[in-house]
Coordinates of C-alpha atoms in Angstrom, one line a residue:
Chain I
M1 CA 26.5 11.5 11.0
E2 CA 25.1 8.3 9.6
Y3 CA 21.8 9.2 11.4
I4 CA 21.5 12.6 9.3
I5 CA 22.2 10.7 6.2
L6 CA 19.5 8.2 7.3
I7 CA 17.1 11.0 8.2
I8 CA 17.7 12.9 5.0
T9 CA 17.0 9.7 2.9
A10 CA 14.1 8.7 4.6
I11 CA 12.3 12.1 4.6
F12 CA 13.2 13.4 1.2
V13 CA 15.1 11.0 -1.3
N14 CA 13.1 8.0 -0.4
N15 CA 10.0 9.5 0.7
I16 CA 7.7 6.7 1.8
V17 CA 4.9 8.1 0.0
L18 CA 6.0 9.6 -3.3
A19 CA 9.0 7.6 -4.1
Q20 CA 7.8 4.1 -2.1
F21 CA 4.2 4.1 -2.7
L22 CA 3.2 3.2 0.6
G23 CA 0.3 4.6 2.4
I24 CA -1.2 6.0 -0.8
C25 CA -5.0 5.3 0.7
P26 CA -4.6 8.0 3.4
F27 CA -2.7 10.1 1.3
L28 CA -5.5 10.2 -1.0
G29 CA -8.2 10.1 1.4
V30 CA -7.5 12.4 4.2
S31 CA -5.7 15.0 2.2
K32 CA -8.6 17.2 1.6
K33 CA -7.5 19.7 4.5
V34 CA -4.1 20.7 5.5
D35 CA -4.8 20.4 9.6
T36 CA -6.4 16.9 9.1
A37 CA -3.6 15.7 7.0
G38 CA -1.3 17.0 9.8
W39 CA -3.0 15.2 12.4
M40 CA -3.2 12.1 10.5
G41 CA 0.8 12.1 10.1
M42 CA 1.2 12.7 13.7
A43 CA -1.1 9.6 14.5
V44 CA 0.8 7.9 11.9
L45 CA 4.2 8.9 13.7
F46 CA 3.0 7.7 17.0
V47 CA 2.0 4.5 15.9
M48 CA 4.8 3.8 13.7
L49 CA 7.5 4.4 16.4
I50 CA 5.7 2.3 18.9
A51 CA 4.9 -0.8 16.3
T52 CA 8.7 -0.7 15.2
L53 CA 9.8 -0.9 19.0
V54 CA 7.4 -3.7 19.6
T55 CA 8.1 -5.8 16.6
Y56 CA 11.6 -5.5 16.5
P57 CA 12.2 -7.2 19.8
I58 CA 9.6 -9.8 19.0
Y59 CA 11.6 -10.6 15.6
Y60 CA 15.1 -10.9 17.3
G61 CA 13.9 -12.4 20.4
I62 CA 11.1 -14.8 19.5
L63 CA 11.1 -15.4 15.8
V64 CA 14.6 -16.0 15.0
P65 CA 15.5 -18.1 18.2
Y66 CA 12.8 -20.6 17.4
N67 CA 13.0 -20.5 13.6
L68 CA 9.7 -19.1 13.1
K69 CA 10.9 -16.3 10.4
F70 CA 8.1 -17.4 7.9
M71 CA 5.4 -16.4 10.6
Q72 CA 6.6 -12.5 10.2
T73 CA 3.6 -11.5 8.2
I74 CA 1.1 -13.0 10.3
V75 CA 2.7 -12.4 14.0
Y76 CA 3.4 -8.7 12.7
I77 CA -0.3 -7.8 11.6
L78 CA -1.8 -9.2 14.7
V79 CA 0.6 -7.5 17.1
I80 CA -0.2 -3.9 15.0
A81 CA -3.7 -4.6 15.1
A82 CA -3.8 -5.4 18.7
L83 CA -1.2 -2.4 19.5
V84 CA -3.5 0.2 17.7
Q85 CA -6.5 -1.3 19.9
T86 CA -4.5 -1.0 22.8
V87 CA -2.9 2.5 22.3
E88 CA -6.8 3.6 21.5
I89 CA -8.2 2.4 24.5
I90 CA -5.3 4.1 26.5
L91 CA -5.8 7.3 24.9
K92 CA -9.1 7.5 25.7
K93 CA -8.7 7.1 29.4
T94 CA -5.6 9.0 30.0
M95 CA -5.4 11.6 27.6
P96 CA -8.8 12.7 26.0
A97 CA -7.6 15.6 24.3
L98 CA -5.0 13.8 22.4
Y99 CA -7.7 11.2 21.8
S100 CA -10.1 13.4 20.2
A101 CA -7.6 14.8 17.7
L102 CA -6.2 11.4 16.6
G103 CA -9.2 9.1 17.5
V104 CA -10.8 9.1 14.1
F105 CA -7.5 7.8 12.5
L106 CA -6.3 5.1 14.6
P107 CA -8.7 2.5 13.4
L108 CA -7.6 3.7 9.8
I109 CA -4.1 2.9 10.6
T110 CA -4.3 -0.5 11.4
T111 CA -4.4 -1.3 7.5
N112 CA -2.2 1.5 7.0
C113 CA 0.9 -0.2 4.8
T114 CA 3.0 2.2 5.9
I115 CA 3.3 0.8 9.4
L116 CA 3.6 -2.9 8.6
G117 CA 6.0 -1.7 5.4
V118 CA 8.4 0.0 8.0
A119 CA 8.3 -2.8 10.6
I120 CA 9.4 -5.2 7.8
N121 CA 11.8 -2.7 6.0
V122 CA 13.9 -2.4 9.3
I123 CA 14.2 -6.2 9.2
N124 CA 15.1 -6.5 5.8
F125 CA 17.7 -3.6 5.9
E126 CA 19.1 -5.2 8.8
Y127 CA 19.1 -2.0 11.1
N128 CA 20.2 -2.1 14.8
L129 CA 17.4 -0.9 17.1
G130 CA 18.9 2.7 17.4
Q131 CA 18.9 3.0 13.5
S132 CA 15.2 1.6 13.3
T133 CA 14.3 4.1 16.0
V134 CA 15.2 7.1 13.6
Y135 CA 14.3 5.2 10.6
A136 CA 10.6 5.0 11.9
I137 CA 10.5 8.7 13.2
A138 CA 12.3 10.0 9.6
T139 CA 9.7 8.0 7.5
A140 CA 6.8 9.0 9.8
L141 CA 7.9 12.8 9.1
G142 CA 8.3 12.1 5.4
F143 CA 4.9 11.2 5.5
T144 CA 3.9 14.0 7.5
L145 CA 5.5 16.3 4.9
A146 CA 4.0 14.7 2.0
M147 CA 0.4 14.9 3.2
V148 CA 0.5 18.7 4.3
L149 CA 2.0 19.5 0.8
F150 CA -0.4 17.5 -1.1
A151 CA -3.1 18.7 1.0
G152 CA -2.2 22.4 0.6
I153 CA -2.3 21.9 -3.0
R154 CA -5.4 20.0 -3.1
E155 CA -7.2 22.9 -1.1
Q156 CA -6.3 25.0 -4.1
T157 CA -7.2 22.6 -6.8
A158 CA -10.7 22.3 -5.0
I159 CA -11.5 25.9 -5.9
T160 CA -10.4 25.5 -9.4
K161 CA -12.7 24.2 -12.5
T162 CA -11.3 20.9 -14.0
P163 CA -12.2 19.0 -16.9
K164 CA -15.3 16.6 -16.3
G165 CA -13.7 13.5 -16.4
M166 CA -10.7 14.6 -14.2
D167 CA -12.7 15.7 -11.2
G168 CA -11.8 14.0 -7.9
T169 CA -9.5 11.1 -8.0
P170 CA -7.8 11.8 -11.4
I171 CA -6.5 15.4 -10.8
A172 CA -5.8 14.3 -7.2
L173 CA -3.4 11.9 -8.8
L174 CA -1.9 14.2 -11.2
T175 CA -1.1 16.6 -8.6
A176 CA 0.5 13.9 -6.6
G177 CA 2.7 12.7 -9.9
L178 CA 3.8 16.4 -10.0
L179 CA 4.7 16.6 -6.5
A180 CA 6.6 13.0 -7.1
M181 CA 8.5 14.9 -9.8
A182 CA 9.5 17.6 -7.6
F183 CA 10.7 15.2 -5.0
M184 CA 12.8 13.5 -7.6
G185 CA 15.0 16.4 -7.4
F186 CA 16.3 15.2 -4.2
S187 CA 17.7 12.2 -5.7
G188 CA 21.4 11.4 -5.4
V189 CA 21.6 13.8 -2.2
D190 CA 22.0 10.9 0.1
K191 CA 25.1 9.8 -2.0
G192 CA 26.5 13.4 -2.5
L193 CA 26.0 14.0 1.4
S194 CA 27.6 11.0 2.5
A195 CA 30.7 11.5 0.1
A196 CA 31.1 15.1 1.2
L197 CA 31.1 13.9 4.8
G198 CA 33.6 11.5 3.9
L199 CA 31.6 8.2 4.9
Chain Z
M1 CA -26.7 -13.3 -9.8
S2 CA -25.3 -16.4 -12.1
K3 CA -21.6 -17.1 -11.3
L4 CA -20.6 -15.7 -14.7
G5 CA -22.3 -12.4 -14.0
I6 CA -20.4 -12.2 -10.4
I7 CA -17.3 -12.6 -12.5
I8 CA -18.1 -9.9 -15.0
N9 CA -19.2 -7.5 -12.4
G10 CA -15.9 -7.5 -10.5
I11 CA -14.1 -6.8 -13.6
I12 CA -16.1 -4.0 -14.8
K13 CA -18.8 -2.5 -13.0
E14 CA -16.8 -2.9 -9.4
N15 CA -13.3 -2.9 -10.8
P16 CA -11.1 -2.4 -7.7
T17 CA -8.5 -0.1 -9.2
F18 CA -10.8 2.4 -11.5
V19 CA -14.2 2.1 -9.5
L20 CA -13.6 1.3 -6.1
L21 CA -10.0 2.9 -5.8
L22 CA -8.7 0.2 -3.5
G23 CA -5.2 -1.2 -3.1
M24 CA -3.5 1.8 -4.4
C25 CA -0.3 1.0 -3.1
P26 CA 0.7 -2.2 -5.2
T27 CA -1.2 -0.6 -8.1
L28 CA 1.4 2.3 -8.0
G29 CA 4.1 0.5 -6.6
T30 CA 4.6 -2.6 -8.9
T31 CA 3.4 -1.3 -12.4
S32 CA 7.0 -0.4 -13.4
S33 CA 6.3 -3.3 -16.2
A34 CA 3.2 -5.1 -17.7
I35 CA 4.9 -8.3 -16.3
N36 CA 5.5 -7.0 -12.6
G37 CA 1.8 -5.5 -12.9
M38 CA 0.5 -8.9 -13.9
S39 CA 2.4 -11.0 -11.4
M40 CA 1.5 -8.8 -8.7
G41 CA -2.2 -8.9 -9.9
L42 CA -2.2 -13.0 -9.8
A43 CA -0.5 -13.2 -6.5
T44 CA -3.3 -11.0 -5.2
M45 CA -5.8 -12.9 -7.1
A46 CA -4.7 -16.4 -5.6
V47 CA -5.0 -14.8 -2.1
L48 CA -8.3 -13.3 -2.9
I49 CA -9.9 -16.6 -4.1
C50 CA -8.6 -18.5 -1.2
S51 CA -9.7 -16.1 1.5
N52 CA -12.8 -15.3 0.1
F53 CA -13.6 -19.1 -0.3
V54 CA -12.4 -20.0 3.3
I55 CA -13.8 -17.2 5.0
S56 CA -17.3 -17.8 3.4
C57 CA -17.0 -21.5 4.8
V58 CA -16.3 -20.5 8.4
K59 CA -18.5 -17.3 8.5
G60 CA -20.8 -19.2 10.8
L61 CA -18.6 -20.1 13.2
I62 CA -16.8 -16.7 14.0
P63 CA -18.4 -14.5 16.7
D64 CA -19.3 -11.1 15.4
K65 CA -17.3 -9.3 17.8
V66 CA -13.9 -10.7 16.4
H67 CA -14.5 -11.3 13.1
I68 CA -12.2 -8.9 11.5
P69 CA -9.2 -10.1 13.6
C70 CA -10.1 -13.6 12.4
Y71 CA -10.4 -12.6 8.8
I72 CA -7.2 -10.7 9.0
V73 CA -5.5 -14.3 10.3
I74 CA -7.0 -16.2 7.6
I75 CA -5.8 -13.6 4.9
A76 CA -2.2 -13.6 6.4
G77 CA -2.2 -16.9 6.4
F78 CA -2.7 -17.3 2.7
V79 CA -0.4 -14.2 2.1
T80 CA 2.5 -16.6 3.6
V81 CA 1.5 -19.4 1.7
V82 CA 1.6 -17.1 -1.4
Q83 CA 5.1 -15.5 -0.3
L84 CA 6.7 -19.0 0.2
L85 CA 5.5 -20.4 -3.1
I86 CA 6.8 -17.3 -5.0
K87 CA 10.2 -17.4 -3.1
A88 CA 10.6 -20.9 -4.1
Y89 CA 9.4 -21.4 -7.4
A90 CA 9.9 -17.6 -8.9
P91 CA 12.6 -15.9 -7.2
A92 CA 13.1 -13.4 -9.9
V93 CA 9.4 -12.3 -9.0
D94 CA 10.0 -12.1 -5.4
E95 CA 12.9 -10.0 -6.2
T96 CA 11.1 -7.3 -8.2
L97 CA 7.7 -7.0 -6.0
G98 CA 9.8 -7.4 -2.8
L99 CA 8.1 -5.8 0.3
F100 CA 4.8 -5.8 -1.7
I101 CA 4.0 -9.3 -1.3
P102 CA 3.9 -9.5 2.5
L103 CA 1.9 -6.2 2.1
I104 CA -1.0 -7.8 0.3
V105 CA -2.0 -8.7 3.7
V106 CA -3.0 -4.9 4.6
N107 CA -4.4 -4.3 0.8
C108 CA -7.9 -3.1 1.3
I109 CA -9.5 -5.1 -1.4
V110 CA -8.9 -8.5 0.1
L111 CA -10.3 -7.4 3.6
G112 CA -13.1 -5.4 1.9
R113 CA -14.3 -8.3 -0.2
A114 CA -14.0 -10.7 2.7
E115 CA -16.5 -7.9 4.6
S116 CA -18.9 -7.1 1.8
F117 CA -19.1 -10.1 -0.2
A118 CA -17.8 -13.2 1.4
A119 CA -19.6 -12.5 5.0
K120 CA -23.0 -12.4 3.1
N121 CA -22.8 -15.2 0.3
G122 CA -21.9 -19.0 0.0
P123 CA -18.8 -20.5 -0.7
L124 CA -18.7 -20.8 -4.4
D125 CA -19.9 -17.4 -5.4
S126 CA -17.4 -16.0 -2.9
A127 CA -14.9 -17.8 -4.7
C128 CA -16.4 -16.5 -8.1
D129 CA -16.0 -13.0 -6.6
G130 CA -12.4 -13.6 -5.8
I131 CA -12.0 -14.5 -9.4
G132 CA -13.9 -11.6 -10.6
I133 CA -12.1 -8.8 -8.6
G134 CA -8.7 -10.5 -9.0
L135 CA -9.1 -10.2 -12.7
G136 CA -10.4 -7.0 -12.5
F137 CA -7.1 -5.9 -10.5
T138 CA -4.9 -7.9 -12.6
L139 CA -6.4 -6.6 -15.9
A140 CA -5.8 -2.9 -14.7
L141 CA -2.4 -3.4 -13.4
T142 CA -1.4 -5.1 -16.4
L143 CA -2.9 -2.3 -18.2
L144 CA -1.0 0.4 -16.2
G145 CA 2.2 -1.7 -16.1
L146 CA 1.7 -1.7 -20.2
C147 CA 1.2 2.0 -20.6
R148 CA 4.2 2.7 -18.6
E149 CA 6.7 0.3 -20.0
L150 CA 5.5 1.4 -23.3
L151 CA 6.0 5.2 -23.0
G152 CA 9.1 4.8 -20.7
A153 CA 11.2 2.0 -22.1
G154 CA 9.6 1.6 -25.6
T155 CA 8.8 -2.2 -24.8
A156 CA 5.5 -4.3 -24.5
F157 CA 5.8 -7.2 -22.1
N158 CA 9.5 -7.1 -22.6
Q159 CA 9.4 -7.1 -26.3
P160 CA 10.9 -4.0 -28.0
V161 CA 8.5 -1.9 -29.9
Y162 CA 10.6 1.1 -30.6
P163 CA 14.0 2.4 -29.9
E164 CA 14.5 3.1 -26.3
Q165 CA 16.3 6.2 -26.6
F166 CA 12.7 7.8 -27.4
G167 CA 11.1 6.7 -24.2
A168 CA 10.3 8.9 -21.5
L169 CA 12.0 7.6 -18.4
T170 CA 9.9 9.2 -16.2
F171 CA 6.9 7.1 -17.0
V172 CA 9.0 4.1 -15.6
L173 CA 9.8 6.0 -12.3
A174 CA 7.7 7.3 -9.5
P175 CA 5.9 10.2 -11.1
G176 CA 4.8 8.5 -14.1
A177 CA 2.6 5.7 -12.0
F178 CA 0.7 8.8 -10.5
I179 CA 0.4 10.2 -14.1
T180 CA -0.5 7.1 -15.9
L181 CA -3.2 6.1 -13.3
A182 CA -4.6 9.8 -13.6
Y183 CA -5.1 9.7 -17.2
L184 CA -6.6 6.0 -17.2
S185 CA -8.9 6.5 -14.4
A186 CA -10.0 10.0 -16.2
L187 CA -10.6 7.8 -19.6
F188 CA -12.6 5.0 -17.3
N189 CA -14.7 7.8 -15.7
K190 CA -15.4 9.2 -19.4
F191 CA -16.3 6.1 -21.1
I192 CA -17.1 3.4 -18.8
K193 CA -18.7 4.9 -15.5
K194 CA -21.8 6.6 -16.4

């Protein structure tokens, strides 16, 4: 039950893009077509899950016992960068089909703040390994959902005439604002749900 | 280009927020008030100046193949320094900015300037570029924060301007960030970027 609330909160209530403002760059950058947006979301899901599963034991196994917590940022960013490179090489050798679908996005993901953000968040929220895994998956699904919805709307606004100054980014930001407003409708759902389930 | 020219270039012609559209996450995430926006801008500026200066000093020593990981380590080092300083001397700021301070490390502005400016210019010019871009970022964030605070809560830099109940709370919440930035960049497009 606790996991269901965690999932709903991460996908809808605290959506990583529309409520927490992480991963705005890919959100604005690769959201012109629905299928590219979907693949980007899948790539993020893949890397986020692996990154969380790798950085979690590093934090509790190495940084905490040796009192190196302040090195978190440096260690995490290096581990994530190395991880993305490794994943890229392995995919290229073993799964060429998947690589050609996700390949272009992988280098982009190293500097995607959602990955580092989630890896730091699971430590800040003091989740255990199971909760961290679920949280990483749900957050990435929330990211994918926001990306796909946004790309769908952008495909429509692309064929509409906009005022000159609003062309490009401003209209995209405005669309994102309205989408964020729609997602605000979910606020409180998590609390209501946990009250209804008696947690 | 003179040192002053480099600084002004960073504020107007290559304004990171309105022109280059880099570093959108902190831009949207930390500007619920003018003060918050300004502290985020200043923290980023500190990292930017130091990392630009150091990268420009050591650029000859780094082999070309591994330059990006090296830059990231240098940047992450300075981010940690800034993070610890803020935690020690301004715990209130640390509380409000939270996750966004460690995330300066993946802010594309910092790595972007290291790659496009510091790797090609001398240490002093690079530091000036850091000041310029940092100021441009800080000004943009303060402006955005000021607009949101004024429209949403009726205050400017925490000073009351009009009664709070007339403000539209949306502007302080998530959607307001997107909408305010949309209109500000539309205005910037129309009047400054020809």
